[in-house]
Amino acid sequence: MKISTKGRYALRLMLDLALHEQSGYVPIKVIAERQDISDKYLEQIISILARAGFVKSVRGAGGGYKLAKTPAEYTVGMILRLTEGSLAPVACLEGEENTCPRQDSCATLTVWKKLYGAINGVVDGITLQDLVNQENARIDDYVI
């Protein structure tokens, strides 16, 4: 499994908004500069996040984007599933029901189920707030 740039950048974008939530609405251009990502690409990603209700927007002067909820209410898994789709390591685990005709005799299915469970456990166990706390701790530990 490989996370695409869309998924990685969506997570960085959401983290940036979480880190700067006291600033109010943040223009996409500012986020693009801070994250060193094309603002055109971020506009595509932010539209996905906005349609899903993950972010709110205001147009015009002083406008931009901010999180719709607190950082603690978003998990990494929520963001990645929105942008990546399923995080299943194999196609037979992507839907709600495994329709593979080989599932009853598949010796490797247990491996894929355990891997999928581990992936979900990690991404669903980390919130944006956890990442904010980690980033703040990293900054606080910086010594000149």
PDB file of N, CA, C and O in Angstrom, residues 71-99:
ATOM      1  N   PRO A  71      -9.419  19.784  16.181  1.00  0.00           N
ATOM      2  CA  PRO A  71      -8.435  18.813  15.693  1.00  0.00           C
ATOM      3  C   PRO A  71      -8.595  17.421  16.308  1.00  0.00           C
ATOM      4  O   PRO A  71      -8.294  16.419  15.654  1.00  0.00           O
ATOM      5  N   ALA A  72      -9.095  17.338  17.521  1.00  0.00           N
ATOM      6  CA  ALA A  72      -9.274  16.044  18.177  1.00  0.00           C
ATOM      7  C   ALA A  72     -10.373  15.204  17.525  1.00  0.00           C
ATOM      8  O   ALA A  72     -10.431  13.989  17.724  1.00  0.00           O
ATOM      9  N   GLU A  73     -11.224  15.834  16.716  1.00  0.00           N
ATOM     10  CA  GLU A  73     -12.339  15.124  16.094  1.00  0.00           C
ATOM     11  C   GLU A  73     -11.996  14.525  14.729  1.00  0.00           C
ATOM     12  O   GLU A  73     -12.848  13.877  14.112  1.00  0.00           O
ATOM     13  N   TYR A  74     -10.783  14.750  14.255  1.00  0.00           N
ATOM     14  CA  TYR A  74     -10.347  14.181  12.978  1.00  0.00           C
ATOM     15  C   TYR A  74      -9.260  13.157  13.230  1.00  0.00           C
ATOM     16  O   TYR A  74      -8.285  13.439  13.919  1.00  0.00           O
ATOM     17  N   THR A  75      -9.419  11.983  12.635  1.00  0.00           N
ATOM     18  CA  THR A  75      -8.329  11.013  12.690  1.00  0.00           C
ATOM     19  C   THR A  75      -7.590  11.038  11.356  1.00  0.00           C
ATOM     20  O   THR A  75      -8.134  11.470  10.327  1.00  0.00           O
ATOM     21  N   VAL A  76      -6.372  10.557  11.385  1.00  0.00           N
ATOM     22  CA  VAL A  76      -5.599  10.417  10.150  1.00  0.00           C
ATOM     23  C   VAL A  76      -6.358   9.513   9.182  1.00  0.00           C
ATOM     24  O   VAL A  76      -6.427   9.775   7.986  1.00  0.00           O
ATOM     25  N   GLY A  77      -6.987   8.474   9.713  1.00  0.00           N
ATOM     26  CA  GLY A  77      -7.755   7.550   8.876  1.00  0.00           C
ATOM     27  C   GLY A  77      -8.899   8.226   8.140  1.00  0.00           C
ATOM     28  O   GLY A  77      -9.147   7.939   6.971  1.00  0.00           O
ATOM     29  N   MET A  78      -9.600   9.127   8.810  1.00  0.00           N
ATOM     30  CA  MET A  78     -10.712   9.842   8.162  1.00  0.00           C
ATOM     31  C   MET A  78     -10.203  10.627   6.956  1.00  0.00           C
ATOM     32  O   MET A  78     -10.822  10.611   5.890  1.00  0.00           O
ATOM     33  N   ILE A  79      -9.099  11.307   7.141  1.00  0.00           N
ATOM     34  CA  ILE A  79      -8.543  12.154   6.077  1.00  0.00           C
ATOM     35  C   ILE A  79      -8.024  11.305   4.927  1.00  0.00           C
ATOM     36  O   ILE A  79      -8.295  11.588   3.755  1.00  0.00           O
ATOM     37  N   LEU A  80      -7.297  10.247   5.255  1.00  0.00           N
ATOM     38  CA  LEU A  80      -6.743   9.392   4.202  1.00  0.00           C
ATOM     39  C   LEU A  80      -7.839   8.646   3.443  1.00  0.00           C
ATOM     40  O   LEU A  80      -7.766   8.534   2.210  1.00  0.00           O
ATOM     41  N   ARG A  81      -8.858   8.151   4.133  1.00  0.00           N
ATOM     42  CA  ARG A  81      -9.929   7.442   3.430  1.00  0.00           C
ATOM     43  C   ARG A  81     -10.695   8.382   2.505  1.00  0.00           C
ATOM     44  O   ARG A  81     -11.142   7.975   1.436  1.00  0.00           O
ATOM     45  N   LEU A  82     -10.848   9.638   2.924  1.00  0.00           N
ATOM     46  CA  LEU A  82     -11.546  10.601   2.078  1.00  0.00           C
ATOM     47  C   LEU A  82     -10.786  10.839   0.777  1.00  0.00           C
ATOM     48  O   LEU A  82     -11.373  10.902  -0.294  1.00  0.00           O
ATOM     49  N   THR A  83      -9.482  10.952   0.869  1.00  0.00           N
ATOM     50  CA  THR A  83      -8.678  11.283  -0.309  1.00  0.00           C
ATOM     51  C   THR A  83      -8.167  10.058  -1.062  1.00  0.00           C
ATOM     52  O   THR A  83      -7.973  10.123  -2.275  1.00  0.00           O
ATOM     53  N   GLU A  84      -7.955   8.965  -0.363  1.00  0.00           N
ATOM     54  CA  GLU A  84      -7.385   7.764  -0.974  1.00  0.00           C
ATOM     55  C   GLU A  84      -8.425   6.713  -1.317  1.00  0.00           C
ATOM     56  O   GLU A  84      -8.172   5.828  -2.120  1.00  0.00           O
ATOM     57  N   GLY A  85      -9.576   6.762  -0.657  1.00  0.00           N
ATOM     58  CA  GLY A  85     -10.531   5.666  -0.767  1.00  0.00           C
ATOM     59  C   GLY A  85     -10.153   4.615   0.262  1.00  0.00           C
ATOM     60  O   GLY A  85      -9.625   4.920   1.317  1.00  0.00           O
ATOM     61  N   SER A  86     -10.379   3.370  -0.052  1.00  0.00           N
ATOM     62  CA  SER A  86     -10.089   2.289   0.875  1.00  0.00           C
ATOM     63  C   SER A  86      -8.589   2.190   1.155  1.00  0.00           C
ATOM     64  O   SER A  86      -7.768   2.424   0.272  1.00  0.00           O
ATOM     65  N   LEU A  87      -8.260   1.824   2.373  1.00  0.00           N
ATOM     66  CA  LEU A  87      -6.856   1.590   2.729  1.00  0.00           C
ATOM     67  C   LEU A  87      -6.541   0.094   2.764  1.00  0.00           C
ATOM     68  O   LEU A  87      -5.498  -0.313   3.256  1.00  0.00           O
ATOM     69  N   ALA A  88      -7.449  -0.709   2.233  1.00  0.00           N
ATOM     70  CA  ALA A  88      -7.275  -2.158   2.217  1.00  0.00           C
ATOM     71  C   ALA A  88      -6.050  -2.540   1.388  1.00  0.00           C
ATOM     72  O   ALA A  88      -5.844  -1.997   0.297  1.00  0.00           O
ATOM     73  N   PRO A  89      -5.255  -3.488   1.880  1.00  0.00           N
ATOM     74  CA  PRO A  89      -4.054  -3.894   1.139  1.00  0.00           C
ATOM     75  C   PRO A  89      -4.355  -4.769  -0.074  1.00  0.00           C
ATOM     76  O   PRO A  89      -3.505  -4.908  -0.943  1.00  0.00           O
ATOM     77  N   VAL A  90      -5.554  -5.372  -0.122  1.00  0.00           N
ATOM     78  CA  VAL A  90      -5.952  -6.202  -1.262  1.00  0.00           C
ATOM     79  C   VAL A  90      -7.398  -5.884  -1.629  1.00  0.00           C
ATOM     80  O   VAL A  90      -8.202  -5.493  -0.784  1.00  0.00           O
ATOM     81  N   ALA A  91      -7.735  -6.090  -2.896  1.00  0.00           N
ATOM     82  CA  ALA A  91      -9.056  -5.725  -3.409  1.00  0.00           C
ATOM     83  C   ALA A  91     -10.199  -6.452  -2.704  1.00  0.00           C
ATOM     84  O   ALA A  91     -11.271  -5.881  -2.505  1.00  0.00           O
ATOM     85  N   CYS A  92      -9.988  -7.686  -2.290  1.00  0.00           N
ATOM     86  CA  CYS A  92     -11.093  -8.451  -1.706  1.00  0.00           C
ATOM     87  C   CYS A  92     -11.554  -7.891  -0.361  1.00  0.00           C
ATOM     88  O   CYS A  92     -12.640  -8.220   0.106  1.00  0.00           O
ATOM     89  N   LEU A  93     -10.778  -7.020   0.256  1.00  0.00           N
ATOM     90  CA  LEU A  93     -11.161  -6.422   1.535  1.00  0.00           C
ATOM     91  C   LEU A  93     -11.677  -4.989   1.395  1.00  0.00           C
ATOM     92  O   LEU A  93     -11.999  -4.349   2.389  1.00  0.00           O
ATOM     93  N   GLU A  94     -11.771  -4.487   0.172  1.00  0.00           N
ATOM     94  CA  GLU A  94     -12.165  -3.095  -0.038  1.00  0.00           C
ATOM     95  C   GLU A  94     -13.624  -2.816   0.280  1.00  0.00           C
ATOM     96  O   GLU A  94     -13.953  -1.770   0.806  1.00  0.00           O
ATOM     97  N   GLY A  95     -14.514  -3.718  -0.048  1.00  0.00           N
ATOM     98  CA  GLY A  95     -15.936  -3.494   0.193  1.00  0.00           C
ATOM     99  C   GLY A  95     -16.345  -3.961   1.580  1.00  0.00           C
ATOM    100  O   GLY A  95     -15.538  -4.484   2.353  1.00  0.00           O
ATOM    101  N   GLU A  96     -17.618  -3.766   1.884  1.00  0.00           N
ATOM    102  CA  GLU A  96     -18.123  -4.210   3.186  1.00  0.00           C
ATOM    103  C   GLU A  96     -18.174  -5.735   3.254  1.00  0.00           C
ATOM    104  O   GLU A  96     -18.062  -6.307   4.320  1.00  0.00           O
ATOM    105  N   GLU A  97     -18.381  -6.362   2.093  1.00  0.00           N
ATOM    106  CA  GLU A  97     -18.460  -7.814   2.048  1.00  0.00           C
ATOM    107  C   GLU A  97     -17.398  -8.344   1.095  1.00  0.00           C
ATOM    108  O   GLU A  97     -17.222  -7.838  -0.010  1.00  0.00           O
ATOM    109  N   ASN A  98     -16.686  -9.359   1.530  1.00  0.00           N
ATOM    110  CA  ASN A  98     -15.682  -9.994   0.683  1.00  0.00           C
ATOM    111  C   ASN A  98     -16.405 -10.929  -0.289  1.00  0.00           C
ATOM    112  O   ASN A  98     -16.980 -11.926   0.122  1.00  0.00           O
ATOM    113  N   THR A  99     -16.383 -10.584  -1.562  1.00  0.00           N
ATOM    114  CA  THR A  99     -17.074 -11.385  -2.575  1.00  0.00           C
ATOM    115  C   THR A  99     -16.122 -12.271  -3.370  1.00  0.00           C
ATOM    116  O   THR A  99     -16.522 -12.851  -4.385  1.00  0.00           O
TER     117      THR A  99
END
